[in-house]
Short mmCIF file of C-alpha atoms and ligand atoms in Angstrom, two decimals:
data_model
loop_
_atom_site.label_atom_id
_atom_site.label_comp_id
_atom_site.label_asym_id
_atom_site.label_seq_id
_atom_site.Cartn_x
_atom_site.Cartn_y
_atom_site.Cartn_z
CA MET H 867 -112.49 -75.08 -64.77
CA THR H 868 -108.87 -75.51 -63.70
CA GLN H 869 -108.64 -76.49 -60.09
CA HIS H 870 -106.27 -73.78 -59.04
CA ILE H 871 -104.75 -74.44 -55.64
CA SER H 872 -102.03 -72.12 -54.42
CA SER H 873 -98.51 -73.49 -54.35
CA ARG H 874 -98.53 -72.70 -50.62
CA VAL H 875 -101.31 -75.18 -49.93
CA ARG H 876 -100.16 -77.68 -52.53
CA ALA H 877 -96.83 -77.89 -50.71
CA LEU H 878 -98.56 -78.70 -47.45
CA ALA H 879 -98.71 -82.33 -46.27
CA PRO H 880 -101.93 -83.36 -44.52
CA SER H 881 -101.64 -83.96 -40.77
CA ALA H 882 -100.61 -87.63 -40.48
CA THR H 883 -101.84 -87.90 -36.89
CA LEU H 884 -105.30 -86.70 -37.78
CA ALA H 885 -105.29 -88.76 -41.01
CA MET H 886 -104.45 -91.97 -39.19
CA SER H 887 -107.10 -91.28 -36.60
CA GLN H 888 -109.63 -90.66 -39.37
CA MET H 889 -108.66 -93.93 -41.05
CA SER H 890 -109.14 -95.78 -37.79
CA ALA H 891 -112.56 -94.14 -37.29
CA GLU H 892 -113.59 -95.25 -40.79
CA LEU H 893 -112.60 -98.86 -40.09
CA LYS H 894 -114.49 -98.70 -36.82
CA ALA H 895 -117.57 -97.45 -38.68
CA GLN H 896 -117.30 -100.56 -40.87
CA GLY H 897 -117.61 -102.64 -37.72
CA ILE H 898 -113.89 -103.45 -37.35
CA ASP H 899 -112.70 -103.36 -33.76
CA VAL H 900 -109.76 -100.97 -34.12
CA ILE H 901 -107.78 -99.79 -31.11
CA ASN H 902 -106.76 -96.25 -31.84
CA LEU H 903 -103.30 -95.39 -30.51
CA SER H 904 -102.74 -92.82 -33.24
CA VAL H 905 -104.06 -89.44 -32.23
CA GLY H 906 -102.71 -87.93 -29.05
CA GLU H 907 -105.46 -86.69 -26.78
CA PRO H 908 -106.45 -87.46 -23.21
CA ASP H 909 -109.30 -89.98 -23.06
CA PHE H 910 -110.71 -88.33 -19.92
CA PHE H 911 -113.77 -86.12 -19.89
CA THR H 912 -113.28 -82.43 -19.17
CA PRO H 913 -113.51 -81.94 -15.36
CA GLU H 914 -116.94 -81.03 -14.05
CA HIS H 915 -116.14 -77.57 -12.65
CA ILE H 916 -114.79 -76.51 -16.06
CA LYS H 917 -117.93 -77.71 -17.83
CA GLN H 918 -120.04 -75.83 -15.27
CA ALA H 919 -118.17 -72.61 -16.07
CA ALA H 920 -119.04 -73.06 -19.74
CA HIS H 921 -122.71 -73.58 -18.87
CA ARG H 922 -122.60 -70.39 -16.82
CA ALA H 923 -120.97 -68.49 -19.67
CA ILE H 924 -123.84 -69.46 -21.97
CA ASP H 925 -126.45 -68.48 -19.37
CA ASP H 926 -124.65 -65.19 -18.72
CA ASN H 927 -124.72 -64.35 -22.44
CA PHE H 928 -121.05 -64.58 -23.27
CA SER H 929 -122.15 -64.70 -26.88
CA PHE H 930 -120.49 -61.66 -28.44
CA TYR H 931 -117.21 -61.27 -30.28
CA THR H 932 -114.32 -61.62 -27.89
CA PRO H 933 -111.30 -59.28 -27.79
CA VAL H 934 -108.80 -60.41 -30.45
CA PRO H 935 -106.10 -61.56 -27.97
CA GLY H 936 -108.66 -63.12 -25.61
CA TYR H 937 -110.65 -61.94 -22.59
CA LEU H 938 -108.53 -59.88 -20.20
CA SER H 939 -109.73 -62.09 -17.35
CA LEU H 940 -108.38 -65.19 -19.11
CA ARG H 941 -105.09 -63.51 -19.98
CA LYS H 942 -104.76 -62.47 -16.33
CA ALA H 943 -105.43 -66.07 -15.25
CA ILE H 944 -102.73 -67.25 -17.67
CA CYS H 945 -100.25 -64.69 -16.25
CA GLU H 946 -101.04 -65.93 -12.75
CA LYS H 947 -100.49 -69.50 -13.87
CA LEU H 948 -97.12 -68.58 -15.43
CA LEU H 949 -96.03 -66.88 -12.21
CA ARG H 950 -97.41 -69.56 -9.87
CA GLU H 951 -96.18 -72.60 -11.75
CA ASN H 952 -93.22 -71.36 -13.77
CA ASP H 953 -91.96 -68.37 -11.80
CA LEU H 954 -92.21 -66.28 -14.99
CA GLU H 955 -93.56 -62.74 -15.06
CA PHE H 956 -95.76 -61.79 -17.99
CA THR H 957 -98.34 -59.03 -18.41
CA PRO H 958 -101.72 -59.73 -20.05
CA GLU H 959 -100.58 -57.66 -23.08
CA GLN H 960 -97.97 -60.33 -23.73
CA ILE H 961 -100.51 -63.13 -24.01
CA VAL H 962 -102.50 -63.96 -27.14
CA VAL H 963 -105.13 -66.66 -26.82
CA GLY H 964 -105.88 -68.63 -29.98
CA ASN H 965 -107.97 -71.56 -31.17
CA GLY H 966 -105.75 -74.17 -29.57
CA ALA H 967 -102.00 -74.30 -29.12
CA LYS H 968 -101.70 -75.25 -32.79
CA HIS H 969 -103.22 -71.95 -33.84
CA ALA H 970 -101.14 -69.93 -31.37
CA LEU H 971 -98.03 -71.68 -32.65
CA CYS H 972 -98.85 -71.16 -36.32
CA ASN H 973 -99.61 -67.48 -35.71
CA THR H 974 -96.26 -67.08 -33.98
CA VAL H 975 -94.33 -68.83 -36.75
CA MET H 976 -96.16 -66.66 -39.31
CA ALA H 977 -95.27 -63.53 -37.37
CA LEU H 978 -91.57 -64.41 -37.17
CA VAL H 979 -90.47 -66.18 -40.33
CA ASN H 980 -89.80 -64.67 -43.76
CA PRO H 981 -89.29 -66.67 -46.96
CA GLY H 982 -85.77 -68.07 -46.93
CA ASP H 983 -85.31 -67.82 -43.16
CA GLU H 984 -84.03 -70.99 -41.55
CA VAL H 985 -85.94 -72.63 -38.73
CA ILE H 986 -84.17 -75.26 -36.64
CA ILE H 987 -86.38 -78.18 -35.71
CA PRO H 988 -84.93 -80.96 -33.56
CA THR H 989 -86.33 -84.28 -34.76
CA PRO H 990 -88.31 -86.43 -34.10
CA ALA H 991 -90.70 -83.48 -34.18
CA TRP H 992 -94.43 -83.04 -34.04
CA VAL H 993 -96.02 -83.29 -37.49
CA SER H 994 -97.08 -79.66 -37.82
CA TYR H 995 -93.82 -77.75 -37.25
CA VAL H 996 -92.28 -78.36 -40.67
CA GLN H 997 -95.61 -77.73 -42.38
CA MET H 998 -96.09 -74.42 -40.57
CA VAL H 999 -92.63 -73.35 -41.68
CA ASN H 1000 -93.55 -74.40 -45.24
CA LEU H 1001 -96.52 -72.04 -45.09
CA THR H 1002 -94.21 -69.10 -44.44
CA GLY H 1003 -91.75 -69.99 -47.21
CA GLY H 1004 -89.11 -70.55 -44.55
CA VAL H 1005 -86.65 -73.42 -44.66
CA SER H 1006 -86.76 -76.16 -42.01
CA VAL H 1007 -83.37 -77.33 -40.81
CA THR H 1008 -83.93 -80.61 -39.00
CA VAL H 1009 -81.46 -81.76 -36.36
CA PRO H 1010 -81.85 -85.47 -35.70
CA ALA H 1011 -81.63 -87.07 -32.27
CA GLY H 1012 -82.23 -90.83 -32.22
CA ILE H 1013 -83.16 -93.21 -29.46
CA GLU H 1014 -79.47 -93.64 -28.51
CA GLN H 1015 -79.43 -90.03 -27.26
CA ASP H 1016 -82.92 -90.25 -25.77
CA PHE H 1017 -84.21 -88.16 -28.71
CA LYS H 1018 -82.66 -84.95 -27.32
CA ILE H 1019 -80.28 -82.74 -29.28
CA THR H 1020 -77.05 -81.56 -27.69
CA ALA H 1021 -75.77 -78.00 -27.45
CA ALA H 1022 -73.01 -78.93 -29.92
CA GLN H 1023 -75.59 -80.12 -32.48
CA LEU H 1024 -77.54 -76.89 -32.06
CA GLU H 1025 -74.41 -74.76 -32.46
CA GLN H 1026 -73.54 -76.61 -35.64
CA ALA H 1027 -77.00 -76.10 -37.15
CA ILE H 1028 -77.07 -72.32 -36.62
CA THR H 1029 -76.17 -70.20 -39.66
CA PRO H 1030 -76.49 -66.46 -40.37
CA LYS H 1031 -79.91 -67.28 -41.83
CA THR H 1032 -81.26 -68.94 -38.67
CA ARG H 1033 -84.28 -67.05 -37.43
CA LEU H 1034 -86.00 -69.50 -35.14
CA ILE H 1035 -85.69 -72.71 -33.14
CA ILE H 1036 -88.78 -74.71 -32.21
CA LEU H 1037 -88.22 -76.91 -29.17
CA CYS H 1038 -90.83 -79.19 -27.64
CA SER H 1039 -90.39 -80.52 -24.09
CA PRO H 1040 -91.96 -82.78 -22.91
CA SER H 1041 -91.84 -83.96 -26.48
CA ASN H 1042 -94.41 -85.15 -28.91
CA PRO H 1043 -93.71 -87.75 -30.37
CA THR H 1044 -90.98 -89.16 -28.11
CA GLY H 1045 -92.01 -88.26 -24.56
CA SER H 1046 -88.46 -87.08 -23.88
CA VAL H 1047 -88.02 -84.28 -21.35
CA TYR H 1048 -85.05 -81.93 -21.38
CA SER H 1049 -83.48 -81.45 -17.95
CA HIS H 1050 -82.61 -78.07 -16.47
CA ASP H 1051 -78.94 -78.54 -17.36
CA GLU H 1052 -79.68 -79.67 -20.91
CA LEU H 1053 -81.87 -76.60 -21.48
CA LYS H 1054 -79.26 -74.37 -19.90
CA ALA H 1055 -76.65 -75.70 -22.35
CA LEU H 1056 -78.99 -74.94 -25.28
CA ALA H 1057 -79.73 -71.48 -23.85
CA ASN H 1058 -75.98 -70.77 -23.66
CA VAL H 1059 -75.69 -71.47 -27.39
CA ILE H 1060 -78.75 -69.39 -28.26
CA ALA H 1061 -77.43 -66.51 -26.17
CA GLN H 1062 -74.44 -66.28 -28.53
CA HIS H 1063 -76.68 -65.64 -31.54
CA ASP H 1064 -78.65 -62.42 -31.19
CA ASN H 1065 -80.91 -62.94 -34.20
CA VAL H 1066 -82.17 -66.34 -33.17
CA PHE H 1067 -85.60 -66.56 -31.54
CA VAL H 1068 -87.05 -69.58 -29.75
CA ILE H 1069 -90.52 -71.08 -29.59
CA ALA H 1070 -90.83 -73.36 -26.57
CA ASP H 1071 -93.79 -75.67 -27.10
CA GLU H 1072 -94.81 -76.61 -23.57
CA ILE H 1073 -98.26 -78.07 -24.24
CA TYR H 1074 -97.28 -81.26 -22.35
CA GLU H 1075 -95.96 -79.32 -19.35
CA HIS H 1076 -98.24 -81.05 -16.88
CA ILE H 1077 -97.70 -84.56 -18.17
CA ASN H 1078 -94.21 -84.93 -16.76
CA TYR H 1079 -92.95 -87.90 -14.75
CA VAL H 1080 -89.62 -86.49 -13.59
CA GLY H 1081 -90.68 -83.57 -11.46
CA ARG H 1082 -90.92 -79.85 -11.97
CA HIS H 1083 -91.42 -78.55 -15.48
CA GLU H 1084 -88.35 -76.77 -16.83
CA SER H 1085 -88.99 -73.93 -19.26
CA LEU H 1086 -86.45 -72.50 -21.69
CA ALA H 1087 -87.85 -69.09 -20.77
CA GLN H 1088 -86.31 -69.32 -17.28
CA PHE H 1089 -82.82 -68.38 -18.52
CA SER H 1090 -82.39 -64.64 -18.23
CA GLU H 1091 -79.81 -64.46 -21.01
CA ILE H 1092 -82.44 -65.43 -23.62
CA ARG H 1093 -85.64 -64.50 -21.77
CA ASP H 1094 -86.53 -61.72 -24.24
CA ARG H 1095 -86.19 -64.11 -27.17
CA VAL H 1096 -88.49 -66.91 -26.06
CA ALA H 1097 -92.18 -67.40 -26.82
CA ILE H 1098 -93.99 -70.06 -24.82
CA ILE H 1099 -96.78 -72.05 -26.42
CA ASN H 1100 -99.23 -73.74 -24.09
CA GLY H 1101 -102.94 -74.29 -23.57
CA VAL H 1102 -105.62 -76.31 -21.87
CA SER H 1103 -105.92 -79.18 -24.37
CA LYS H 1104 -103.71 -81.76 -22.70
CA ALA H 1105 -103.51 -80.73 -19.04
CA TYR H 1106 -107.27 -80.35 -18.57
CA ALA H 1107 -108.54 -82.86 -21.16
CA MET H 1108 -109.95 -80.06 -23.32
CA THR H 1109 -108.75 -80.85 -26.84
CA GLY H 1110 -112.09 -80.08 -28.45
CA TRP H 1111 -112.54 -76.73 -26.73
CA ARG H 1112 -109.71 -75.25 -28.80
CA ILE H 1113 -107.98 -72.87 -26.41
CA GLY H 1114 -104.22 -72.32 -26.46
CA TYR H 1115 -101.97 -69.31 -26.11
CA VAL H 1116 -98.63 -67.74 -26.83
CA ALA H 1117 -96.79 -65.85 -24.10
CA ALA H 1118 -94.22 -63.67 -25.82
CA PRO H 1119 -92.29 -60.40 -25.75
CA LEU H 1120 -94.69 -57.50 -26.27
CA TRP H 1121 -93.56 -56.68 -29.83
CA LEU H 1122 -94.29 -60.25 -30.90
CA ALA H 1123 -97.58 -60.53 -29.02
CA LYS H 1124 -98.75 -57.38 -30.82
CA ALA H 1125 -97.81 -58.84 -34.20
CA VAL H 1126 -99.56 -62.12 -33.43
CA SER H 1127 -102.65 -60.22 -32.33
CA LYS H 1128 -102.67 -58.16 -35.54
CA LEU H 1129 -102.50 -61.33 -37.60
CA GLN H 1130 -105.23 -62.99 -35.56
CA GLY H 1131 -107.45 -59.91 -35.94
CA GLN H 1132 -107.46 -60.30 -39.71
CA TYR H 1133 -107.52 -64.04 -39.82
CA THR H 1134 -109.74 -65.61 -37.17
CA SER H 1135 -110.66 -62.94 -34.55
CA GLY H 1136 -110.78 -63.80 -30.85
CA ALA H 1137 -111.31 -67.42 -29.80
CA SER H 1138 -114.69 -68.82 -28.71
CA SER H 1139 -116.27 -66.93 -25.80
CA ILE H 1140 -117.62 -70.06 -24.08
CA ALA H 1141 -114.37 -72.00 -24.41
CA GLN H 1142 -112.41 -69.05 -23.03
CA LYS H 1143 -114.60 -68.91 -19.93
CA ALA H 1144 -114.10 -72.66 -19.49
CA ALA H 1145 -110.31 -72.23 -19.84
CA GLU H 1146 -110.39 -69.46 -17.25
CA ALA H 1147 -112.05 -71.87 -14.82
CA ALA H 1148 -109.39 -74.45 -15.62
CA TYR H 1149 -106.57 -72.06 -14.66
CA ASN H 1150 -108.29 -70.49 -11.66
CA GLY H 1151 -109.95 -73.60 -10.29
CA PRO H 1152 -108.71 -76.61 -8.30
CA GLN H 1153 -105.74 -78.34 -9.87
CA GLU H 1154 -106.21 -81.87 -8.46
CA CYS H 1155 -107.70 -83.07 -11.75
CA VAL H 1156 -104.39 -82.39 -13.49
CA GLU H 1157 -102.49 -84.54 -11.01
CA THR H 1158 -105.08 -87.34 -11.14
CA MET H 1159 -104.74 -87.55 -14.92
CA ARG H 1160 -100.93 -87.34 -14.76
CA GLN H 1161 -100.88 -90.30 -12.39
CA ALA H 1162 -103.12 -92.31 -14.70
CA PHE H 1163 -100.81 -91.55 -17.64
CA LEU H 1164 -97.78 -92.56 -15.57
CA ARG H 1165 -99.35 -95.90 -14.69
CA ARG H 1166 -100.22 -96.50 -18.33
CA ARG H 1167 -96.71 -95.49 -19.39
CA ASP H 1168 -95.29 -98.21 -17.17
CA LEU H 1169 -97.83 -100.70 -18.45
CA ILE H 1170 -97.25 -100.10 -22.17
CA VAL H 1171 -93.45 -99.80 -21.92
CA GLY H 1172 -93.31 -103.07 -19.97
CA MET H 1173 -95.42 -104.87 -22.57
CA LEU H 1174 -93.65 -103.42 -25.62
CA ARG H 1175 -90.28 -104.40 -24.18
CA GLU H 1176 -91.45 -108.02 -24.20
CA ILE H 1177 -91.87 -107.89 -27.98
CA PRO H 1178 -88.79 -109.13 -29.84
CA GLY H 1179 -87.46 -106.60 -32.38
CA LEU H 1180 -88.84 -103.43 -30.79
CA LYS H 1181 -86.35 -101.05 -29.21
CA VAL H 1182 -88.20 -99.06 -26.53
CA ASN H 1183 -86.86 -96.29 -24.33
CA VAL H 1184 -88.65 -94.93 -21.28
CA PRO H 1185 -90.49 -91.69 -22.07
CA HIS H 1186 -90.44 -89.18 -19.19
CA GLY H 1187 -93.40 -87.08 -20.23
CA ALA H 1188 -96.39 -86.65 -22.57
CA PHE H 1189 -98.36 -89.81 -23.43
CA TYR H 1190 -96.42 -91.26 -26.32
CA VAL H 1191 -93.94 -94.06 -26.73
CA PHE H 1192 -91.72 -94.11 -29.81
CA PRO H 1193 -90.18 -97.54 -30.41
CA GLU H 1194 -87.50 -98.15 -33.01
CA VAL H 1195 -88.82 -100.72 -35.50
CA SER H 1196 -86.16 -101.16 -38.19
CA ALA H 1197 -85.63 -104.84 -37.22
CA PHE H 1198 -88.81 -105.59 -39.18
CA PHE H 1199 -87.74 -103.94 -42.42
CA GLY H 1200 -87.35 -106.41 -45.26
CA LEU H 1201 -89.69 -108.92 -43.61
CA ARG H 1202 -93.02 -110.04 -45.09
CA HIS H 1203 -96.36 -111.60 -44.30
CA GLY H 1204 -98.02 -113.14 -47.36
CA ASP H 1205 -97.93 -110.46 -50.06
CA THR H 1206 -97.21 -107.66 -47.63
CA ILE H 1207 -93.60 -106.54 -47.50
CA ILE H 1208 -92.45 -104.16 -44.79
CA ASN H 1209 -90.00 -101.72 -46.33
CA ASN H 1210 -90.30 -98.87 -43.86
CA ASP H 1211 -92.17 -97.55 -40.82
CA THR H 1212 -95.13 -96.38 -42.91
CA ASP H 1213 -95.56 -99.94 -44.22
CA LEU H 1214 -95.33 -101.21 -40.66
CA ALA H 1215 -97.95 -98.77 -39.34
CA MET H 1216 -100.29 -99.78 -42.18
CA TYR H 1217 -99.61 -103.47 -41.51
CA LEU H 1218 -100.43 -103.02 -37.82
CA LEU H 1219 -103.64 -101.24 -38.75
CA ARG H 1220 -104.76 -103.93 -41.23
CA GLN H 1221 -103.42 -107.03 -39.50
CA ALA H 1222 -103.60 -106.13 -35.79
CA HIS H 1223 -106.31 -103.49 -36.03
CA VAL H 1224 -104.16 -101.14 -33.99
CA ALA H 1225 -103.73 -97.59 -35.29
CA THR H 1226 -100.29 -96.01 -34.75
CA VAL H 1227 -98.44 -93.25 -36.61
CA SER H 1228 -95.30 -93.79 -38.68
CA GLY H 1229 -92.07 -92.12 -37.60
CA GLU H 1230 -91.80 -90.67 -41.10
CA ALA H 1231 -94.59 -88.24 -40.20
CA PHE H 1232 -92.36 -86.89 -37.42
CA CYS H 1233 -89.25 -86.63 -39.66
CA ALA H 1234 -87.95 -89.77 -37.96
CA PRO H 1235 -88.04 -92.80 -40.23
CA GLY H 1236 -87.43 -96.12 -38.47
CA TYR H 1237 -89.87 -95.54 -35.61
CA ILE H 1238 -93.59 -95.64 -34.92
CA ARG H 1239 -95.54 -93.60 -32.37
CA LEU H 1240 -98.12 -95.05 -30.02
CA SER H 1241 -100.30 -92.86 -27.85
CA TYR H 1242 -101.08 -94.50 -24.52
CA ALA H 1243 -103.83 -92.02 -23.59
CA THR H 1244 -106.37 -94.81 -23.52
CA SER H 1245 -107.67 -97.44 -21.10
CA ASP H 1246 -105.50 -100.17 -19.57
CA ASP H 1247 -107.68 -102.75 -21.31
CA ASN H 1248 -107.08 -101.16 -24.69
CA LEU H 1249 -103.36 -101.01 -24.03
CA ILE H 1250 -103.17 -104.65 -22.97
CA GLN H 1251 -105.12 -105.79 -26.00
CA ALA H 1252 -103.20 -103.54 -28.37
CA ALA H 1253 -99.84 -104.86 -27.13
CA GLU H 1254 -101.03 -108.46 -27.53
CA ARG H 1255 -102.26 -107.81 -31.04
CA ILE H 1256 -99.07 -105.99 -32.04
CA LYS H 1257 -96.98 -108.84 -30.65
CA ALA H 1258 -98.97 -111.44 -32.58
CA ALA H 1259 -98.89 -109.46 -35.84
CA LEU H 1260 -95.15 -108.79 -35.63
CA ALA H 1261 -94.50 -112.46 -34.89
CA GLN H 1262 -96.07 -113.30 -38.24
CA LEU H 1263 -93.46 -111.30 -40.16
CA ALA H 1264 -90.63 -113.40 -41.48
N1 PMP V 2790 -97.95 -78.91 -29.90
C1 PMP V 2790 -97.82 -80.23 -29.75
C2 PMP V 2790 -96.45 -80.79 -29.56
C3 PMP V 2790 -98.94 -81.06 -29.75
O1 PMP V 2790 -98.80 -82.38 -29.62
C4 PMP V 2790 -100.20 -80.51 -29.93
C5 PMP V 2790 -101.40 -81.41 -29.89
N2 PMP V 2790 -102.07 -81.51 -31.05
C6 PMP V 2790 -100.29 -79.13 -30.11
C7 PMP V 2790 -99.16 -78.36 -30.09
C8 PMP V 2790 -101.59 -78.45 -30.37
O2 PMP V 2790 -102.44 -78.47 -29.30
P1 PMP V 2790 -103.96 -77.96 -29.44
O3 PMP V 2790 -104.79 -79.18 -29.51
O4 PMP V 2790 -104.19 -77.12 -28.24
O5 PMP V 2790 -104.04 -77.15 -30.70
N1 LIG V 2791 -101.14 -83.46 -30.86
C1 LIG V 2791 -101.96 -84.56 -31.18
C2 LIG V 2791 -101.15 -85.61 -31.89
O1 LIG V 2791 -100.01 -85.40 -32.18
C3 LIG V 2791 -103.22 -84.18 -31.88
C4 LIG V 2791 -103.26 -84.28 -33.37
C5 LIG V 2791 -102.67 -83.10 -34.05
O2 LIG V 2791 -103.09 -81.99 -33.76
O3 LIG V 2791 -101.77 -83.34 -34.86
O4 LIG V 2791 -101.67 -86.67 -32.12
#
């Protein structure tokens, strides 16, 4: 029989971050000692009090379907978090909890974008944004910001990218894959531009909110002139080391939250009951664990940046948030080792995997050729070894 796959899914690229991580797991299974700096997830275990809440939820029979937008108690906890930490007022009706921030984000893009609508995506950008837009039949308009501008777009660049067809902007700060963090003034300048264009909506992906080395998190939603046109994406995956629990949310204007909830009701239903109770404990419980992990990431940031800067040919800026570093690697293009020729960042990432046994992700996957991404959410020992191996492998290219 003909293998009939819809054009929608055929047009979709697989997730490069997850693919690289899978490849590294396969090599490991063959007995090869691979250091995996590809996928971005905290290496810490979920804090004990959060795990206890999940145990309790099982014992207390939280085993039935959950409300489509999430338990009211969790949505209340999220509203309290938004008020406490971000000074933003939301009602529980404006929150829709999904299976991870990725799901909440995809739901929101689906609810907003029609075929032909333009979606502005500053690049480097996380792998899934363009693909989510592809699913809707929308058109991604990428706006590049290289290392020379700390990977952040300017208000003038944004203004230039907006057309009558622009429906949405997706902005990520702190950023995956660059670790760049927009300052209050930089966000304000972007908000001023957005305010001039009534039909343009914004998704602020704030999943790395708590992994920030420059101080208070700045949200695009804080600017009153665009407040009713911003949806915040966030969740427990990164801040509380809960990637596998799959709880994220969108906080949005009511009309949009209702649309997202309708979509979710037909598509996946409410998120896992046990994971929601765990997430509730994360938001309502002690927050010291978040700070402890942030400090560990900061120390590792300094460690890896220091070591990478010692490697000739790599151009490395200092990331101010998240747990990624995004060096520029074009100095190695055109070089070879034996039969292997490095023509681009994908070749380099594959070379590092095969030669150094270090898994990274090519910049290409983030719409940013010429770079590679390393996640430093791993032990100091792994980071030290990985940097040594990368240095040795790159030194063999001539
Ligand atoms: N946005 C960005 C920028 C991310 O890096 C991730 C992590 N995969 C997500 C969203 C999705 O997070 P989650 O694991 O909660 O789906
Ligand atoms: N956000 C993580 C990353 O970029 C997890 C993988 C994914 O969901 O793409 O590595």
